[in-house]
Structure formats: structure tokens, C-alpha cells
Short mmCIF file of C-alpha atoms and ligand atoms in Angstrom, two decimals:
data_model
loop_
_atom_site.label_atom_id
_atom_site.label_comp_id
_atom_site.label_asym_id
_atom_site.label_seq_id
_atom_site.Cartn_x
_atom_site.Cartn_y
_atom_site.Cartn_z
CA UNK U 1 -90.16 -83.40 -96.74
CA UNK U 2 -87.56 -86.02 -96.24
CA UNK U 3 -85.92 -85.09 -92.82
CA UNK U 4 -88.82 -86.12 -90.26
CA UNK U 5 -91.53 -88.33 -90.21
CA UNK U 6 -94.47 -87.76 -93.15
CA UNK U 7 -97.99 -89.90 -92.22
CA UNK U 8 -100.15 -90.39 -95.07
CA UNK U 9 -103.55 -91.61 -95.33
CA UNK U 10 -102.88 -93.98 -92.15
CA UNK U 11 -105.45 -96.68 -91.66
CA UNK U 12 -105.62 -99.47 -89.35
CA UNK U 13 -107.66 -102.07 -89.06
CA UNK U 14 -108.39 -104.96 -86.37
CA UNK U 15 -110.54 -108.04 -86.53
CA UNK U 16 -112.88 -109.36 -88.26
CA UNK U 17 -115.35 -108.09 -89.36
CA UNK U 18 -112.69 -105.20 -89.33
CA UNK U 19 -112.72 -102.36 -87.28
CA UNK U 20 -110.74 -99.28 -88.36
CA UNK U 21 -108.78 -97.83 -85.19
CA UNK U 22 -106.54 -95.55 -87.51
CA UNK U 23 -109.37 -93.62 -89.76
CA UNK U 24 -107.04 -92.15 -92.11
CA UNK U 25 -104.51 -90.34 -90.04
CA UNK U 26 -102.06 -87.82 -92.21
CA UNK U 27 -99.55 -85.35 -90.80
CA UNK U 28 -95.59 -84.44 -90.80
CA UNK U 29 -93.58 -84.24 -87.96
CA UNK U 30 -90.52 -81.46 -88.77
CA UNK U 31 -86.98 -82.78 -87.52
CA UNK U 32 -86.47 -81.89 -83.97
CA UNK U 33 -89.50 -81.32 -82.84
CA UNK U 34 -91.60 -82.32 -79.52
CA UNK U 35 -94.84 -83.67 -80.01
CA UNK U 36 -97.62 -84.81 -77.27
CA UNK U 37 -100.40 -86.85 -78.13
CA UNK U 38 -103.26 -87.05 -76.44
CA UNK U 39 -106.78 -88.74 -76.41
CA UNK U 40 -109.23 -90.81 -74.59
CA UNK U 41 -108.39 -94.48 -73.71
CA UNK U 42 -109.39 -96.58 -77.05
CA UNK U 43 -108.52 -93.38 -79.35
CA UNK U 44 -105.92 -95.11 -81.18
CA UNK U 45 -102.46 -93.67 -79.57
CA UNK U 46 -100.58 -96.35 -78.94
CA UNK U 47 -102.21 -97.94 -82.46
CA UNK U 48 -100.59 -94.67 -84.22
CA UNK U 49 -97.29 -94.48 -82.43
CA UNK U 50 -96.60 -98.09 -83.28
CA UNK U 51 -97.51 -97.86 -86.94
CA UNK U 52 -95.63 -94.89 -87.32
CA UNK U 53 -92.25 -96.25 -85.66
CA UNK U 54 -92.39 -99.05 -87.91
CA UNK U 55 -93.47 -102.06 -84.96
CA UNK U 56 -96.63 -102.72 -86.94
CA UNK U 57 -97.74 -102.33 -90.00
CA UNK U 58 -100.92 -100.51 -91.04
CA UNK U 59 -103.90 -101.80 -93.23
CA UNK U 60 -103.20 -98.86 -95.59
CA UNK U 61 -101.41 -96.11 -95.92
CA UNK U 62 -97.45 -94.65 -95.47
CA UNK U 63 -95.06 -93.78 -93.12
CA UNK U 64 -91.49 -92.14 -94.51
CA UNK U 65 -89.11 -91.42 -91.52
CA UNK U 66 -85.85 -89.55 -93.01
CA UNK U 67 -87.26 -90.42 -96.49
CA UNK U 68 -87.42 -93.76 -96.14
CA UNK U 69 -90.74 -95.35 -96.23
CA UNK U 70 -90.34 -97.44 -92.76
CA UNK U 71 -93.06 -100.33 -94.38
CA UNK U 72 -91.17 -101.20 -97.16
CA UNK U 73 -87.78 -101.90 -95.73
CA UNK U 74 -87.05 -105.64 -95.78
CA UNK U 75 -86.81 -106.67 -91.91
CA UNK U 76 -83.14 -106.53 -91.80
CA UNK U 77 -82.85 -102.62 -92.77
CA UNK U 78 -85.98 -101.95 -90.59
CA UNK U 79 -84.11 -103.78 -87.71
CA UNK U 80 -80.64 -101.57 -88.22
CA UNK U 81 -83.43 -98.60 -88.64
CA UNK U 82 -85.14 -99.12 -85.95
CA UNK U 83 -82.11 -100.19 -83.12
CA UNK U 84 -79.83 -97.40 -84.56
CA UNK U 85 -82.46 -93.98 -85.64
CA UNK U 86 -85.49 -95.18 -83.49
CA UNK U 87 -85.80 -95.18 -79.51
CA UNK U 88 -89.09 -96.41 -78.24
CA UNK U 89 -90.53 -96.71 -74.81
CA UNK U 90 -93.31 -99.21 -73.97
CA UNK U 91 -96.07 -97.71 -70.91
CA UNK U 92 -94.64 -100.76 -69.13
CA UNK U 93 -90.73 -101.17 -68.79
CA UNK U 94 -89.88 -104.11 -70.22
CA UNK U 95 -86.16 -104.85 -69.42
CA UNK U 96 -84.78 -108.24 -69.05
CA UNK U 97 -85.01 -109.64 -65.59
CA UNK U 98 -81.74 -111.19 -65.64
CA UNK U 99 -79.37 -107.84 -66.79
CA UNK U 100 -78.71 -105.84 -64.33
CA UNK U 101 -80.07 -101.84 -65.17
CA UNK U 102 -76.61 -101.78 -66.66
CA UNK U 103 -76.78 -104.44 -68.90
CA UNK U 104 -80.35 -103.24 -69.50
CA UNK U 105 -78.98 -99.87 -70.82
CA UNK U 106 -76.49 -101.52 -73.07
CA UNK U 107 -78.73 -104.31 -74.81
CA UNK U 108 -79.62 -102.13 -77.91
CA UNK U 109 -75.75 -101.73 -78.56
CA UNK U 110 -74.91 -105.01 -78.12
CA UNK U 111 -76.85 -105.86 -81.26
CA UNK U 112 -74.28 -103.63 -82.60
CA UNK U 113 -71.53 -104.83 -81.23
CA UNK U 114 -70.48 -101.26 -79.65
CA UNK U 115 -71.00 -102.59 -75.80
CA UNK U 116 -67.65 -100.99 -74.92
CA UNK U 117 -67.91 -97.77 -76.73
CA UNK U 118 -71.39 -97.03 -74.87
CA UNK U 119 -70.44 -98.33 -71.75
CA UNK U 120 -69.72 -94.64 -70.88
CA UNK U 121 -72.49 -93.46 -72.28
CA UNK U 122 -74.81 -95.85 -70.26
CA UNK U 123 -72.63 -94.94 -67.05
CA UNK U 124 -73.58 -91.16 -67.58
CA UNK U 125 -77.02 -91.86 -67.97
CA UNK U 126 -76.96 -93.75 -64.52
CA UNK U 127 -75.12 -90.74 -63.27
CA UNK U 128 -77.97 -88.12 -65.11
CA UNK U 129 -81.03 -90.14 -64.15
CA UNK U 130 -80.03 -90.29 -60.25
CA UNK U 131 -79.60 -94.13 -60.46
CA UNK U 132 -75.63 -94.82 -59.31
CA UNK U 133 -77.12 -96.92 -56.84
CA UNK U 134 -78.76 -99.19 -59.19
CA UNK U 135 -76.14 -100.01 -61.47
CA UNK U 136 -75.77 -103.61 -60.59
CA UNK U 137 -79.33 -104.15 -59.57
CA UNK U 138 -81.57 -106.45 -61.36
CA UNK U 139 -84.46 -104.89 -62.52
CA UNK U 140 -86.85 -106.60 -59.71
CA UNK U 141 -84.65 -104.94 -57.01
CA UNK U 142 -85.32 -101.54 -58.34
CA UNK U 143 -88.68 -99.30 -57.45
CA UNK U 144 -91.16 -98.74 -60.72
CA UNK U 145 -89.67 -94.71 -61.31
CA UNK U 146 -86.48 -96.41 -61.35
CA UNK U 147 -87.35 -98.57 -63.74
CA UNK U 148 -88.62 -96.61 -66.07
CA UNK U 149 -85.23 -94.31 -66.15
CA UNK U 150 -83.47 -97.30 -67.09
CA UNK U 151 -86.02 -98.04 -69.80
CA UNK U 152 -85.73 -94.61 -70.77
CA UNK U 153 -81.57 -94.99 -70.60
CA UNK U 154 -82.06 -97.63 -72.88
CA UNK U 155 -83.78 -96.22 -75.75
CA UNK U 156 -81.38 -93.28 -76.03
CA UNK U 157 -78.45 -95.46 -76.01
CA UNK U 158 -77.84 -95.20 -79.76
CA UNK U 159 -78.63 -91.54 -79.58
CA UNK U 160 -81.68 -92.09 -81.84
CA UNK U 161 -82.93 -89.44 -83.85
CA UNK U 162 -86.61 -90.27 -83.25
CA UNK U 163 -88.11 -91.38 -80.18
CA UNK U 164 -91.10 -92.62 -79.31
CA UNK U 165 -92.57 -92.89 -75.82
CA UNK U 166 -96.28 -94.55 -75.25
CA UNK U 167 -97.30 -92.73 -71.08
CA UNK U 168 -94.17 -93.13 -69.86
CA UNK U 169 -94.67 -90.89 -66.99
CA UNK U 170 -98.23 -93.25 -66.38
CA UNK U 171 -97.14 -95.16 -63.94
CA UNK U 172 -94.78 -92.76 -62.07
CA UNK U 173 -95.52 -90.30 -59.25
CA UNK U 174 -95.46 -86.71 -59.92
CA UNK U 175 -91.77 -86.34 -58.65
CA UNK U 176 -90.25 -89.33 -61.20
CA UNK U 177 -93.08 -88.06 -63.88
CA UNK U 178 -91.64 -84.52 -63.77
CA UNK U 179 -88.26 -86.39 -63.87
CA UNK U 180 -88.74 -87.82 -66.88
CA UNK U 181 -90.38 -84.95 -68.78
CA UNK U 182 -87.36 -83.62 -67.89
CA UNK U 183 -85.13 -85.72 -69.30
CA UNK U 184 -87.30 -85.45 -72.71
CA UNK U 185 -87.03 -81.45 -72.79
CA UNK U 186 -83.44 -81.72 -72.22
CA UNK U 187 -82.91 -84.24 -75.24
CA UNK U 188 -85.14 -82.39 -77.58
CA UNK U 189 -83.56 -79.53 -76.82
CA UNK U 190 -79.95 -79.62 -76.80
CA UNK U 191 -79.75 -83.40 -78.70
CA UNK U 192 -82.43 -82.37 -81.28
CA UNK U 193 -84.17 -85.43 -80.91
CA UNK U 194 -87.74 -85.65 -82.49
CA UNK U 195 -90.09 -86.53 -79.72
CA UNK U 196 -93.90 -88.11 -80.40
CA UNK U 197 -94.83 -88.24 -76.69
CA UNK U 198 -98.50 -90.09 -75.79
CA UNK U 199 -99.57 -88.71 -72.47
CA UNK U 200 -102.82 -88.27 -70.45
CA UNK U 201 -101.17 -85.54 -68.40
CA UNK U 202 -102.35 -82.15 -69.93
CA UNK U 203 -100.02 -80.22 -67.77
CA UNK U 204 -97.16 -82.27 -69.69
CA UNK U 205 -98.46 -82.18 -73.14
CA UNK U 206 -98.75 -78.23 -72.72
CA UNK U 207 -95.23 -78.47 -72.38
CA UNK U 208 -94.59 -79.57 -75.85
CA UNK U 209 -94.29 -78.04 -79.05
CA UNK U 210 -97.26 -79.38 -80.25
CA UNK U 211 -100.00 -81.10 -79.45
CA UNK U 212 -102.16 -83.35 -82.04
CA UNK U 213 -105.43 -84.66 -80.22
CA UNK U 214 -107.42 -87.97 -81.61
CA UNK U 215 -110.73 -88.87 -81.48
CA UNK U 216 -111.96 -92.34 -82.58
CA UNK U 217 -108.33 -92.66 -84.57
CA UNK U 218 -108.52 -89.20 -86.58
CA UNK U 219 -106.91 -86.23 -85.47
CA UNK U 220 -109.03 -83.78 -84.41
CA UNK U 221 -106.73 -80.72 -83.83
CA UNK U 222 -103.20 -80.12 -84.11
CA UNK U 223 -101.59 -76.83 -82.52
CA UNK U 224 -98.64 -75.50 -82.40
CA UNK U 225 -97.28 -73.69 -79.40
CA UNK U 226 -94.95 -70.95 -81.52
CA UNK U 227 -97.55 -70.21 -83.56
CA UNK U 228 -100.58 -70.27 -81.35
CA UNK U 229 -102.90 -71.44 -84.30
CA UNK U 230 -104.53 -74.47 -85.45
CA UNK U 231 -103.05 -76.32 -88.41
CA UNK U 232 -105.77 -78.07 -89.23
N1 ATP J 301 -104.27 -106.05 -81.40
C1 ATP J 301 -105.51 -105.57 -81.34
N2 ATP J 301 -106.56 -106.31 -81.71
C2 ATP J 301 -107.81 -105.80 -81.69
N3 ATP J 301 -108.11 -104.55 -81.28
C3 ATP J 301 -107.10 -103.77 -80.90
C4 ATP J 301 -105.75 -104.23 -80.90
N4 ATP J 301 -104.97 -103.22 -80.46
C5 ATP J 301 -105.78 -102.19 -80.18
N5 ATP J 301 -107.07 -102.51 -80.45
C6 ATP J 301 -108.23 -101.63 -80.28
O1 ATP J 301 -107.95 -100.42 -80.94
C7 ATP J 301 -108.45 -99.31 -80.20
C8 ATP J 301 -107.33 -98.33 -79.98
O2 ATP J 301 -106.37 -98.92 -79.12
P1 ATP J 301 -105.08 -98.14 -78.63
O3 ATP J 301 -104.32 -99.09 -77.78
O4 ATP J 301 -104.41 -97.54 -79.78
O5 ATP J 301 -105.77 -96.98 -77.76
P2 ATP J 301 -105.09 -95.86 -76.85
O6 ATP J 301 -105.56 -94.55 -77.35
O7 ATP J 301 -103.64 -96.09 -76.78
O8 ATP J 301 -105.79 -96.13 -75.43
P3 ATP J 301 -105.18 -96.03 -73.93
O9 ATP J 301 -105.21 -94.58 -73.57
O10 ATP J 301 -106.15 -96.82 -73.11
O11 ATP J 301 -103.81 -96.62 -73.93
C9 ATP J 301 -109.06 -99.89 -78.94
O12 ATP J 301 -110.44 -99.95 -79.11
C10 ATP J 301 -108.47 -101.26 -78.83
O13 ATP J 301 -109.37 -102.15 -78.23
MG1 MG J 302 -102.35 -96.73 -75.27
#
């Protein structure tokens, strides 16, 4: 399996003496498909979610996104990787106080040089995500929900193939948490962007394709909404 993302034997360990957060986590994640994962505070979701997008690297185990095993790149092809194929967003926002959401959109083609070729792009976004009014706002003029749509602008900039998003609907109200889910489904569906979505929202993760629940950092089911069946 070469096209999505292939988790083998994941371990992760922090501390000293070390405690294993990631117990051996294994599973495959088909191209295109929209994944919610769920589990109590401390399970190890945002642990797995960064392993697997290649921002940290586990104890043991591998992670092969498109083939290509995302711990062995040398930093400068996991960098291209990661800004080009890879759109992540953080629980909290993170933009740059001093871009406006604009600027904030564009940052991960700027690295590539392409500013003017996305500008568009980023303009539609605004349009799509209800957030003309914010285009020249800085991010500390600009309420939490709306934050978050810019964050969420931002990592699809680069049309990624893979995103990953760690509760981005957390912090939002149920209208700008519905919002975003939106914005997901409609990029899974008619982008075909692979979606690994961590959410404490049950209503939401029903929504997915798939749901993989952890326990103490193993998964402890994995079903599939077609089939209506447990993998594993
Ligand atoms: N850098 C770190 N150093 C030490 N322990 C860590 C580190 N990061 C996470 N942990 C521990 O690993 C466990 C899993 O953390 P993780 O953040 O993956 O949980 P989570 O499932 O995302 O929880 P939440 O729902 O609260 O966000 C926790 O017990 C946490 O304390
Ligand atoms: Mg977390």
C-alpha cells in the first residue's frame, strides 16, 4: 500500500524512566479517506497524529505516507513533504500576530515562493469561510471561530493531500464547529483529501468514514461506516 498513510508497530516513549504513550499502534489509512479519532484526554491522540505527520519522531516503529517512509527523509525533503503534501492544524491557532489573516493564509506558499499564484486561492477561502471582513485584520482583531478558519485556510493552501487536524472544532461554538466540519466534508469529498480528524465531539466523529478509538495509546476499535463492521 503505497498511496496513503501505513502505521507500523508505532511506539512512543516519554521520560525517563520511559513511559510508552504510543503502545504499538499499526493501521493504514486508504487515500481519500476521513478518519476521526477519538479517546480520553491522555490517550495518546495528539502523540499519534504528530508522529504520524512526520512533526515528531517515534521511539520505534514506521510511518510511510505515499510510500515514503516520513522518518527517514533528511529534514530538507521532510520540510518540502510536509509544506507541500501535509496540512496540519494545531487545537490552538497559531498564526503570526503581525500578518494580517491574509498574510496568515499565504505563509506556507511563501516558503515556496508561489505568494502570487495563491493569492487567489487564499482570497476564495476568505470568500468560502465567511471571513471578507477579516482580510486585513491582524489575527488579535479577529474572534477565536475566526481564527481558526484562517488557520484552517492556511493548511489547505498548498492543496495538501493529507491533513491533519488535532480538536479543531474544541474551542469553537457549535455554529463555527459545524462550520468547520463542514469545510472538512466538503474537502474530503470533492478535493479527495485524506482527513485524520482528533475530536471529542461524537456527533462529529460519527460523521466520518471511520472512526479508530484509543485507549492508553493502542487502538481499541476501528470501524468503518460503509461497512458497518469492526476491522479489528
Ligand atoms: N512531551 C511530552 N513529555 C512527556 N509526556 C508527554 C509529552 N507529550 C505528551 N505526553 C504524555 O503523553 C500522554 C498522551 O498525551 P497526548 O497529548 O497524546 O494525549 P491526548 O489524547 O491528545 O489528550 P487530550 O485529549 O487531553 O488532548 C499524556 O499522558 C501526556 O502527559
Ligand atoms: Mg490532544
Amino acid at each position: 500500500m503505497t498511496a496513503g498513510i501505513n502505521c507500523r508497530t508505532l511506539v512512543k516513549s516519554f521520560g525517563d524512566p520511559p513511559t510508552e504513550v504510543l503502545r504499538g499502534i499499526s493501521f493504514t489509512v486508504e487515500r481519500g479517506e476521513f478518519v476521526a479519532i477519538t479517546g480520553r484526554s491522555g490517550s495518546g491522540k495528539s502523540t499519534l497524529l504528530y508522529v504520524t505527520s512526520g512533526l515528531d519522531d517515534p521511539t520505534s516503529g514506521e510511518v510511510y505516507i505515499s510510500g515514503k517512509n516520513v522518518h527517514r527523509m533528511d529534514s530538507s525533503a521532510l520540510h518540502d513533504f510536509r509544506n507541500g503534501h501535509v496540512g496540519f492544524v494545531f487545537q490552538f491557532h497559531y498564526l503570526l500576530p503581525e500578518l494580517t489573516s491574509l498574510e496568515n493564509i499565504l505563509m506556507p506558499a511563501r516558503k515556496f515562493k508561489r505568494e502570487k499564484d495563491k493569492r487567489r486561492k487564499a482570497l476564495h477561502f476568505l470568500h468560502e469561510f465567511e471571513l471578507d471582513h477579516c482580510i486585513n485584520k491582524f489575527p488579535s482583531q479577529m474572534s477565536g471561530g475566526e481564527q481558526q478558519r484562517v488557520a484552517i485556510a492556511r493548511s489547505l493552501i498548498m492543496e495538501p493531500d493529507f491533513l491533519f487536524a488535532d480538536e479543531p472544532t474544541g474551542n469553537l461554538d457549535s455554529i463555527n464547529g459545524e462550520r468547520v466540519l463542514g469545510i472538512f466534508e466538503d474537502i474530503n469529498r470533492n478535493h479527495g483529501t485524506t482527513i485524520l480528524l482528533v475530536t471529542h465531539e461524537m456527533d462529529f466523529a460519527a460523521r466520518a468514514g471511520r472512526q479508530i478509538h484509543l485507549i492508553d495509546g493502542m487502538i481499541t476499535s476501528d470501524v468503518k461506516k460503509e461497512a458497518g463492521r469492526k476491522k479489528r
